Tab-separated table of C-alpha atoms in Angstrom:
chain	number	residue	atom	x	y	z
D	25	MET	CA	103.622	48.649	-7.198
D	26	THR	CA	99.791	47.458	-7.612
D	27	ARG	CA	99.422	43.979	-6.759
D	28	ALA	CA	97.148	42.372	-9.970
D	29	GLY	CA	93.368	40.742	-8.693
D	30	PRO	CA	92.120	37.067	-9.944
D	31	SER	CA	91.635	37.256	-13.611
D	32	ARG	CA	88.378	36.509	-14.868
D	33	SER	CA	88.895	32.800	-15.381
D	34	GLN	CA	90.109	32.362	-11.711
D	35	ARG	CA	87.005	34.003	-10.386
D	36	SER	CA	84.637	31.965	-12.818
D	37	GLN	CA	86.322	28.974	-11.194
D	38	ARG	CA	84.897	30.237	-8.104
D	39	GLU	CA	81.511	30.966	-8.778
D	40	PRO	CA	80.345	27.064	-8.950
D	41	GLN	CA	81.832	26.273	-5.658
D	42	ALA	CA	79.529	28.879	-4.212
D	43	SER	CA	76.580	26.889	-6.469
D	44	GLN	CA	77.049	24.048	-4.696
D	45	TYR	CA	77.068	25.518	-1.563
D	46	GLN	CA	73.937	27.073	-1.840
D	47	SER	CA	72.525	23.949	-3.314
D	48	GLN	CA	73.499	21.274	-0.874
D	49	ALA	CA	72.053	24.017	1.603
D	50	SER	CA	69.078	23.780	0.172
D	51	THR	CA	68.617	20.346	-0.008
D	52	ARG	CA	69.540	19.601	3.503
D	53	GLY	CA	67.177	22.583	4.428
D	54	GLY	CA	64.337	20.285	2.388
D	55	LYS	CA	65.241	17.319	4.248
D	56	ARG	CA	64.836	18.829	7.651
D	57	ALA	CA	61.413	20.678	6.281
D	58	ALA	CA	60.554	16.967	4.893
D	59	ALA	CA	61.386	15.214	8.154
D	60	GLU	CA	59.310	18.094	9.844
D	61	GLU	CA	56.223	17.158	8.079
D	62	ASP	CA	56.855	13.859	8.695
D	63	ASP	CA	56.963	14.700	12.219
D	64	ASP	CA	53.730	16.875	11.969
D	65	ASP	CA	51.931	14.090	10.814
D	66	ASP	CA	52.682	11.521	13.056
D	67	ASP	CA	51.676	14.034	15.801
D	68	GLU	CA	48.589	14.294	14.058
D	69	GLY	CA	48.444	10.931	13.276
D	70	ARG	CA	48.890	10.080	17.405
D	71	GLY	CA	46.504	12.692	17.978
D	72	GLU	CA	44.012	11.334	16.045
D	73	GLY	CA	44.795	7.799	17.793
D	74	ASP	CA	44.573	8.984	21.134
D	75	GLN	CA	41.702	10.756	20.510
D	76	GLY	CA	40.062	7.557	18.716
D	77	ASP	CA	41.118	5.583	22.157
D	78	HIS	CA	39.472	7.760	24.351
D	79	GLU	CA	36.339	8.136	23.243
D	80	MET	CA	36.767	3.972	22.756
D	81	ASP	CA	37.131	4.174	25.830
D	82	ILE	CA	34.104	6.610	27.352
D	83	ASP	CA	31.752	4.244	24.932
D	84	SER	CA	33.190	1.199	26.865
D	85	THR	CA	32.503	2.857	30.315
D	86	GLN	CA	29.297	4.212	29.222
D	87	ALA	CA	28.252	0.297	28.187
D	88	ARG	CA	29.252	-1.152	31.592
D	89	ARG	CA	27.641	1.612	33.666
D	90	ALA	CA	24.246	0.900	31.023
D	91	ASP	CA	24.849	-2.826	31.614
D	92	GLY	CA	25.411	-2.267	35.697
D	93	GLU	CA	22.435	-0.104	35.990
D	94	ALA	CA	20.010	-2.872	33.857
D	95	ASP	CA	21.731	-5.899	36.024
D	96	LEU	CA	20.228	-3.732	39.290
D	97	ASP	CA	16.821	-3.336	37.521
D	98	ARG	CA	17.052	-7.086	36.983
D	99	LYS	CA	17.897	-7.607	40.577
D	100	ALA	CA	15.019	-4.751	41.647
D	101	SER	CA	12.377	-6.554	40.057
D	102	ASP	CA	13.476	-10.311	41.530
D	103	LEU	CA	13.174	-8.602	44.534
D	104	VAL	CA	9.664	-7.385	44.077
D	105	ARG	CA	8.393	-11.096	43.177
D	106	LEU	CA	10.361	-12.524	46.440
D	107	ALA	CA	8.132	-9.916	48.036
D	108	LEU	CA	5.077	-10.603	46.768
D	109	PHE	CA	5.413	-14.455	46.759
D	110	THR	CA	6.021	-14.236	50.969
D	111	GLU	CA	3.241	-11.423	51.561
D	112	HIS	CA	0.930	-14.173	49.797
D	113	LYS	CA	1.909	-16.342	52.524
D	114	ARG	CA	2.014	-13.854	55.142
D	115	VAL	CA	5.569	-14.740	56.151
D	116	PRO	CA	8.321	-12.200	56.945
D	117	LEU	CA	10.816	-11.654	54.237
D	118	ARG	CA	14.412	-12.125	55.664
D	119	ARG	CA	16.954	-10.071	54.392
D	120	GLU	CA	19.580	-13.327	54.262
D	121	GLU	CA	17.124	-14.654	51.817
D	122	ILE	CA	17.189	-11.455	49.592
D	123	ASN	CA	20.913	-12.364	49.343
D	124	LYS	CA	20.832	-15.429	48.751
D	125	LYS	CA	17.972	-15.276	46.089
D	126	VAL	CA	18.623	-11.902	44.194
D	127	LEU	CA	22.195	-10.462	45.104
D	128	SER	CA	23.796	-13.481	44.828
D	129	SER	CA	27.419	-12.402	45.385
D	130	ASN	CA	26.805	-8.458	45.148
D	131	THR	CA	25.432	-8.128	48.314
D	132	ARG	CA	27.164	-5.084	48.988
D	133	SER	CA	24.080	-3.419	46.394
D	134	PHE	CA	21.671	-4.336	49.231
D	135	ASN	CA	20.698	-0.404	49.969
D	136	VAL	CA	19.829	0.667	45.601
D	137	VAL	CA	18.546	-2.574	44.591
D	138	PHE	CA	16.301	-2.263	47.985
D	139	GLU	CA	15.141	1.581	46.739
D	140	LYS	CA	14.276	0.189	43.220
D	141	ALA	CA	12.119	-1.906	44.450
D	142	GLN	CA	10.534	0.383	46.935
D	143	ARG	CA	10.081	2.403	43.798
D	144	LEU	CA	8.330	-0.258	41.739
D	145	LEU	CA	6.264	-1.704	44.671
D	146	ARG	CA	4.720	1.938	45.078
D	147	LYS	CA	4.019	2.723	41.773
D	148	THR	CA	2.685	-0.440	40.609
D	149	PHE	CA	1.154	-2.044	43.901
D	150	ALA	CA	0.526	1.256	46.055
D	151	MET	CA	2.709	-1.190	48.349
D	152	GLU	CA	5.828	-0.933	50.381
D	153	LEU	CA	8.378	-2.859	52.314
D	154	VAL	CA	8.829	-2.141	56.146
D	155	GLU	CA	11.138	-3.424	58.496
D	156	LEU	CA	9.917	-5.024	61.421
D	157	GLN	CA	11.370	-4.411	64.911
D	158	SER	CA	13.300	-6.700	66.927
D	159	ARG	CA	11.757	-8.088	69.440
D	160	SER	CA	13.887	-7.008	72.023
D	161	PHE	CA	13.763	-3.495	71.083
D	162	ARG	CA	9.961	-3.489	71.174
D	163	GLU	CA	10.147	-4.787	74.904
D	164	GLN	CA	13.094	-3.335	76.422
D	165	ASP	CA	11.530	-0.820	79.519
D	166	PRO	CA	11.049	2.704	78.301
D	167	ALA	CA	11.768	4.110	81.862
D	168	ALA	CA	15.630	2.502	81.299
D	169	GLY	CA	16.103	4.220	78.132
D	170	ASP	CA	18.096	6.708	79.776
D	171	ASP	CA	19.786	4.630	81.736
D	172	LEU	CA	21.995	2.798	79.362
D	173	HIS	CA	24.971	2.651	82.197
D	174	ASN	CA	25.589	-0.495	84.592
D	175	ALA	CA	27.179	0.256	88.294
D	176	THR	CA	30.767	0.154	86.545
D	177	GLY	CA	29.931	3.411	84.389
D	178	VAL	CA	30.577	0.972	81.349
D	179	LYS	CA	27.732	1.657	78.721
D	180	LYS	CA	25.579	-1.118	78.245
D	181	LYS	CA	24.684	-2.159	74.490
D	182	ALA	CA	21.424	-0.871	73.333
D	183	ALA	CA	18.851	-3.219	71.624
D	184	ALA	CA	19.093	-3.444	67.781
D	185	VAL	CA	16.122	-1.626	66.607
D	186	GLY	CA	15.660	-3.541	63.287
D	187	SER	CA	15.036	-7.101	62.733
D	188	LYS	CA	16.489	-7.602	59.704
D	189	THR	CA	13.304	-8.955	58.525
D	190	TYR	CA	10.367	-7.476	55.981
D	191	ILE	CA	6.961	-7.143	55.206
D	192	LEU	CA	4.688	-5.400	52.650
D	193	ARG	CA	2.650	-2.617	53.400
D	194	SER	CA	-0.239	-0.707	51.968
D	195	ILE	CA	0.214	2.712	51.615
D	196	LEU	CA	-3.027	3.212	50.132
D	197	ASP	CA	-4.645	6.413	51.779
D	198	ILE	CA	-7.296	5.485	54.579
D	199	SER	CA	-9.853	7.447	52.960
D	200	VAL	CA	-9.227	5.775	49.693
D	201	ILE	CA	-9.820	2.008	51.057
D	202	GLU	CA	-13.021	3.189	53.153
D	203	GLN	CA	-14.774	4.622	49.409
D	204	ALA	CA	-13.647	1.494	48.010
D	205	ALA	CA	-15.410	-0.422	50.668
D	206	LEU	CA	-18.595	1.075	50.388
D	207	THR	CA	-21.692	-0.300	48.716
D	208	ASP	CA	-22.908	0.696	45.241
D	209	GLU	CA	-26.219	0.323	43.762
D	210	ARG	CA	-25.376	0.539	40.178
D	211	LEU	CA	-22.620	-2.038	40.701
D	212	LEU	CA	-24.401	-4.667	43.069
D	213	GLU	CA	-26.869	-4.591	39.964
D	214	GLU	CA	-24.605	-5.009	37.276
D	215	GLN	CA	-22.602	-8.084	39.362
D	216	ILE	CA	-26.114	-9.678	39.700
D	217	THR	CA	-26.949	-9.305	36.698
D	218	GLU	CA	-24.058	-10.778	35.319
D	219	GLY	CA	-23.643	-13.016	38.381
D	220	PRO	CA	-25.236	-16.956	38.012
D	221	ASP	CA	-28.810	-17.865	38.582
D	222	ASP	CA	-30.029	-17.544	42.140
D	223	GLU	CA	-31.457	-20.611	41.876
D	224	ASP	CA	-28.137	-22.007	42.183
D	225	GLU	CA	-27.070	-22.646	45.564
D	226	ASP	CA	-23.476	-23.563	45.261
D	227	GLU	CA	-21.827	-22.388	48.520
D	228	ASP	CA	-18.552	-21.297	46.570
D	229	ILE	CA	-20.076	-18.556	43.872
D	230	PRO	CA	-18.546	-15.846	45.313
D	231	ARG	CA	-20.959	-13.211	47.267
D	232	ASN	CA	-21.877	-10.072	45.354
D	233	TYR	CA	-21.172	-6.739	47.515
D	234	GLY	CA	-21.763	-4.032	45.219
D	235	SER	CA	-18.004	-2.874	46.098
D	236	ILE	CA	-14.601	-2.390	44.479
D	237	ILE	CA	-13.182	-4.197	47.141
D	238	SER	CA	-14.301	-8.213	46.417
D	239	TRP	CA	-14.943	-9.620	49.827
D	240	SER	CA	-15.419	-12.641	48.207
D	241	THR	CA	-11.938	-13.444	46.826
D	242	ALA	CA	-9.571	-11.218	49.817
D	243	ASP	CA	-8.624	-12.465	53.285
D	244	GLN	CA	-10.976	-14.374	54.945
D	245	LEU	CA	-13.264	-12.507	56.517
D	246	ALA	CA	-14.317	-14.444	59.991
D	247	ALA	CA	-10.563	-15.333	60.269
D	248	LEU	CA	-9.427	-11.165	60.122
D	249	GLY	CA	-12.169	-10.610	62.586
D	250	LEU	CA	-11.082	-13.054	64.776
D	251	LEU	CA	-7.623	-11.692	64.779
D	252	HIS	CA	-8.805	-8.267	65.539
D	253	VAL	CA	-10.986	-9.318	68.064
D	254	VAL	CA	-7.803	-11.149	69.945
D	255	LEU	CA	-5.663	-8.078	69.473
D	256	ALA	CA	-8.127	-6.193	71.176
D	257	LEU	CA	-8.950	-8.708	74.583
D	258	ILE	CA	-4.681	-8.235	74.541
D	259	LEU	CA	-4.628	-5.029	74.321
D	260	VAL	CA	-7.187	-3.635	76.587
D	261	SER	CA	-6.109	-6.334	79.294
D	262	GLY	CA	-2.324	-4.026	79.579
D	263	ARG	CA	-1.178	-5.662	76.673
D	264	SER	CA	-0.809	-8.718	77.780
D	265	ILE	CA	-3.609	-11.690	78.727
D	266	SER	CA	-3.475	-15.223	79.940
D	267	GLU	CA	-4.360	-18.566	78.584
D	268	LEU	CA	-7.093	-18.615	80.205
D	269	GLU	CA	-8.533	-15.119	80.450
D	270	LEU	CA	-7.913	-15.377	76.383
D	271	ARG	CA	-9.931	-18.553	76.285
D	272	GLY	CA	-12.504	-17.678	78.547
D	273	ASN	CA	-13.339	-14.443	76.731
D	274	LEU	CA	-13.538	-16.099	73.520
D	275	LYS	CA	-15.739	-18.360	74.739
D	276	ARG	CA	-18.371	-15.590	76.203
D	277	LEU	CA	-18.552	-14.601	72.431
D	278	ARG	CA	-19.221	-18.412	71.527
D	279	ILE	CA	-15.924	-18.982	70.116
D	280	PRO	CA	-14.627	-22.271	72.509
D	281	SER	CA	-11.884	-23.480	72.087
D	282	SER	CA	-13.304	-26.605	70.477
D	283	GLY	CA	-14.352	-24.411	68.002
D	284	THR	CA	-13.766	-23.678	64.658
D	285	ILE	CA	-13.860	-20.452	61.795
D	286	PRO	CA	-16.037	-20.543	58.689
D	287	MET	CA	-13.955	-19.838	55.594
D	288	ASN	CA	-14.430	-18.608	52.298
D	289	ALA	CA	-15.015	-20.057	48.998
D	290	GLN	CA	-11.068	-20.028	47.839
D	291	SER	CA	-9.853	-21.680	51.086
D	292	THR	CA	-9.071	-25.113	50.804
D	293	HIS	CA	-11.042	-26.034	53.833
D	294	ARG	CA	-14.495	-25.320	54.784
D	295	ALA	CA	-13.256	-24.574	58.242
D	296	MET	CA	-10.458	-23.921	60.672
D	297	PRO	CA	-10.220	-25.166	64.505
D	298	ILE	CA	-9.502	-22.256	66.627
D	299	ASP	CA	-6.233	-23.679	68.458
D	300	THR	CA	-4.992	-24.167	64.928
D	301	TYR	CA	-5.837	-20.515	63.215
D	302	LEU	CA	-3.948	-19.374	67.068
D	303	SER	CA	-1.187	-21.047	65.851
D	304	GLN	CA	-1.016	-19.916	62.162
D	305	LEU	CA	-1.043	-16.315	64.004
D	306	MET	CA	1.918	-16.908	65.714
D	307	ARG	CA	4.166	-18.724	62.284
D	308	GLN	CA	2.661	-15.312	60.957
D	309	GLY	CA	3.958	-12.736	63.484
D	310	TYR	CA	0.543	-11.022	64.863
D	311	ILE	CA	0.288	-12.819	67.752
D	312	ASP	CA	3.065	-14.267	70.343
D	313	ARG	CA	2.664	-17.128	73.165
D	314	VAL	CA	5.121	-16.063	76.445
D	315	ARG	CA	5.821	-18.463	78.692
D	316	LEU	CA	5.578	-16.458	82.242
D	317	GLY	CA	8.373	-15.923	84.456
D	318	ASP	CA	10.753	-15.580	82.030
D	319	ASN	CA	13.766	-13.189	82.030
D	320	LYS	CA	12.863	-9.826	79.840
D	321	ALA	CA	16.167	-8.882	79.764
D	322	ALA	CA	17.379	-12.199	78.407
D	323	GLY	CA	14.191	-12.143	75.961
D	324	TRP	CA	11.016	-13.843	76.101
D	325	LYS	CA	10.788	-17.890	75.076
D	326	ARG	CA	7.688	-18.271	72.966
D	327	GLY	CA	5.560	-21.119	73.270
D	328	ARG	CA	4.636	-23.789	71.006
D	329	GLY	CA	1.365	-23.622	69.390
D	330	PRO	CA	-1.884	-24.398	71.351
D	331	ALA	CA	-2.357	-27.890	70.921
D	332	ALA	CA	-6.108	-29.219	69.959
D	333	THR	CA	-6.331	-31.432	72.830
D	334	GLN	CA	-4.768	-29.043	75.759
D	335	VAL	CA	-7.085	-28.816	78.936
D	336	ASN	CA	-4.503	-28.430	81.668
D	337	ALA	CA	-5.245	-25.898	83.445
D	338	ASP	CA	-1.952	-25.134	85.054
D	339	ASP	CA	-0.224	-25.777	82.074
D	340	ASN	CA	-2.179	-22.575	80.604
D	341	GLN	CA	-1.786	-20.198	83.544
D	342	ALA	CA	2.193	-20.423	82.525
D	343	TYR	CA	2.025	-18.803	79.379
D	344	GLU	CA	-0.128	-15.541	78.475
D	345	TRP	CA	-0.525	-13.768	74.796
D	346	ARG	CA	0.971	-10.842	73.192
D	347	TRP	CA	1.056	-8.775	69.879
D	348	GLY	CA	3.910	-9.868	67.532
D	349	THR	CA	5.857	-7.960	65.686
D	350	ARG	CA	3.659	-7.972	62.470
D	351	ALA	CA	0.869	-6.504	64.603
D	352	HIS	CA	2.688	-3.571	65.327
D	353	SER	CA	3.661	-2.837	61.996
D	354	GLU	CA	0.708	-4.011	59.758
D	355	ILE	CA	-2.684	-2.799	61.969
D	356	GLY	CA	-0.938	-0.490	64.683
D	357	GLU	CA	-2.484	-0.264	68.227
D	358	GLN	CA	-4.735	3.011	67.369
D	359	ALA	CA	-6.459	1.294	64.670
D	360	ILE	CA	-7.518	-1.516	67.192
D	361	ALA	CA	-8.658	1.071	69.846
D	362	SER	CA	-10.641	2.464	66.951
D	363	PHE	CA	-12.213	-0.679	65.670
D	364	VAL	CA	-13.494	-1.247	69.524
D	365	ALA	CA	-14.630	2.138	70.333
D	366	GLU	CA	-16.503	2.600	66.659
D	367	PHE	CA	-18.262	-0.761	67.762
D	368	MET	CA	-18.951	0.610	70.934
D	369	ILE	CA	-20.616	3.853	69.975
D	370	ASP	CA	-22.449	1.961	66.997
D	371	ARG	CA	-24.344	-0.231	69.473
D	372	THR	CA	-25.388	2.906	71.107
D	373	ARG	CA	-26.619	4.572	67.789
D	374	GLN	CA	-28.470	1.807	67.121
D	375	ASP	CA	-29.977	1.851	70.596
D	376	VAL	CA	-31.052	5.600	70.039
D	377	ALA	CA	-32.137	5.484	66.335
D	378	GLU	CA	-35.012	2.523	67.893
D	379	GLU	CA	-36.046	4.884	70.099
D	380	ASP	CA	-36.646	7.533	67.387
D	381	GLU	CA	-38.811	5.826	65.784
D	382	GLU	CA	-40.774	5.451	68.540
D	383	GLU	CA	-40.994	9.074	69.066
D	384	THR	CA	-43.645	11.134	66.812
D	385	ASP	CA	-41.959	14.909	66.810
D	386	GLY	CA	-42.022	17.035	64.591
D	387	PRO	CA	-38.956	16.830	61.878
D	388	ALA	CA	-37.767	20.438	62.970
D	389	ARG	CA	-37.202	18.923	66.068
D	390	ARG	CA	-35.769	15.730	65.041
D	391	ARG	CA	-33.133	17.248	63.628
D	392	GLY	CA	-32.165	19.565	66.140
D	393	ARG	CA	-31.948	16.512	68.246
D	394	GLY	CA	-29.734	14.490	65.335
D	395	LYS	CA	-27.440	17.319	66.137
D	396	ARG	CA	-26.842	17.071	69.142
D	397	LYS	CA	-27.113	13.356	69.463
D	398	GLN	CA	-23.750	13.251	66.693
D	399	ASP	CA	-22.372	15.734	69.220
D	400	GLY	CA	-22.543	13.375	71.480
D	401	ALA	CA	-21.587	10.184	69.967
D	402	GLU	CA	-18.327	12.160	69.246
D	403	LYS	CA	-17.789	12.990	72.259
D	404	ARG	CA	-18.421	9.339	73.313
D	405	LEU	CA	-15.911	8.154	71.168
D	406	ALA	CA	-12.899	10.251	72.594
D	407	THR	CA	-14.414	9.238	76.013
D	408	MET	CA	-14.261	5.614	75.040
D	409	LEU	CA	-10.570	5.945	73.193
D	410	LYS	CA	-9.081	7.240	76.741
D	411	ALA	CA	-10.737	4.279	78.406
D	412	ILE	CA	-8.980	1.901	76.011
D	413	GLU	CA	-5.840	4.018	76.672
D	414	ARG	CA	-5.912	3.990	80.265
D	415	ALA	CA	-6.724	0.262	80.088
D	416	SER	CA	-3.576	-0.729	77.933
D	417	GLY	CA	-1.517	0.529	80.436
D	418	GLY	CA	0.022	3.597	78.232
D	419	ASN	CA	-0.440	5.995	74.966
D	420	LEU	CA	-1.765	3.814	72.302
D	421	ALA	CA	1.116	3.595	69.568
D	422	ASP	CA	0.265	3.998	65.472
D	423	ILE	CA	1.822	1.444	62.741
D	424	LYS	CA	5.826	1.069	63.423
């Protein structure tokens, strides 16, 4: 017997249940979709927030770098001012002074600040800071440079090269300085026209030289000339000269120990005693007064500056004069040798010129003789330089 299926009324009662399931499923799906959208919004919000924080970190890092760079620039400018101030007094600048007055607690930035200051000095003032050599390194025996081991085979400690003290030195080419020192007739006329009247005989009025370099407002010319003479006497005496020999040579040049050096209008004194000037050169590092008999390995013992009343010959024999560290780094042996050689050759040229004036030869013959004399002067100059080098006891060194 066939079983009857559900009636229409029964099917109609079941259909609403299916629709309820669908509505519930759709409701749950909507909630999940909404939740997923909220999660996506949160992720986007977090992404934008992270990106904003990252940009802020970059901005703050760049700001810190800019502040740090500006601070280094300020310190470099401070170092330039300090270097110019100490150079005006002709005293060396010590690294301890740089750390104290410029770097303060940030001493690790010395190299960076030093290089920035060097660029400023070279670009603005055509000068640079140069470290002076230590006296122990400069005066060590060159022949013993390769033998740094003692009898036990232990390596000796080499002398330090640098002294951690600095001076300012010009980087201008020598040809530029020579051209700036030449007299220009047009410039000289302008200086005379714009200057005071000739009737005013005030000694404080600067003289007119007609050159770009104003010698009246530059270094003391008489004192500078005496410095080069003293350095030359030391050099040609084997790089050292006794107290008595130096005094005797200066006396033959009409510069007695009791004499004075004239100062220009920029100085506060009209003249300076010779002994006072020599003591000043010692303080500035141009020359050293050394007691004889000291152990070179232990370093020299610097003597005090000569007193104005010093007349004891035995005491004078106990000291000798040598170049200081500043003279080696600022002037150099080659420059002093050229100074001496050119001076001697110029005297010879003057004597030859006087002889030519007395002769009555034709122009062509005089030109030929002038060419031969010029060649001869160059040969004499080279010969003179070699003689000075032999007298010094070794190769002439340039500035260090």
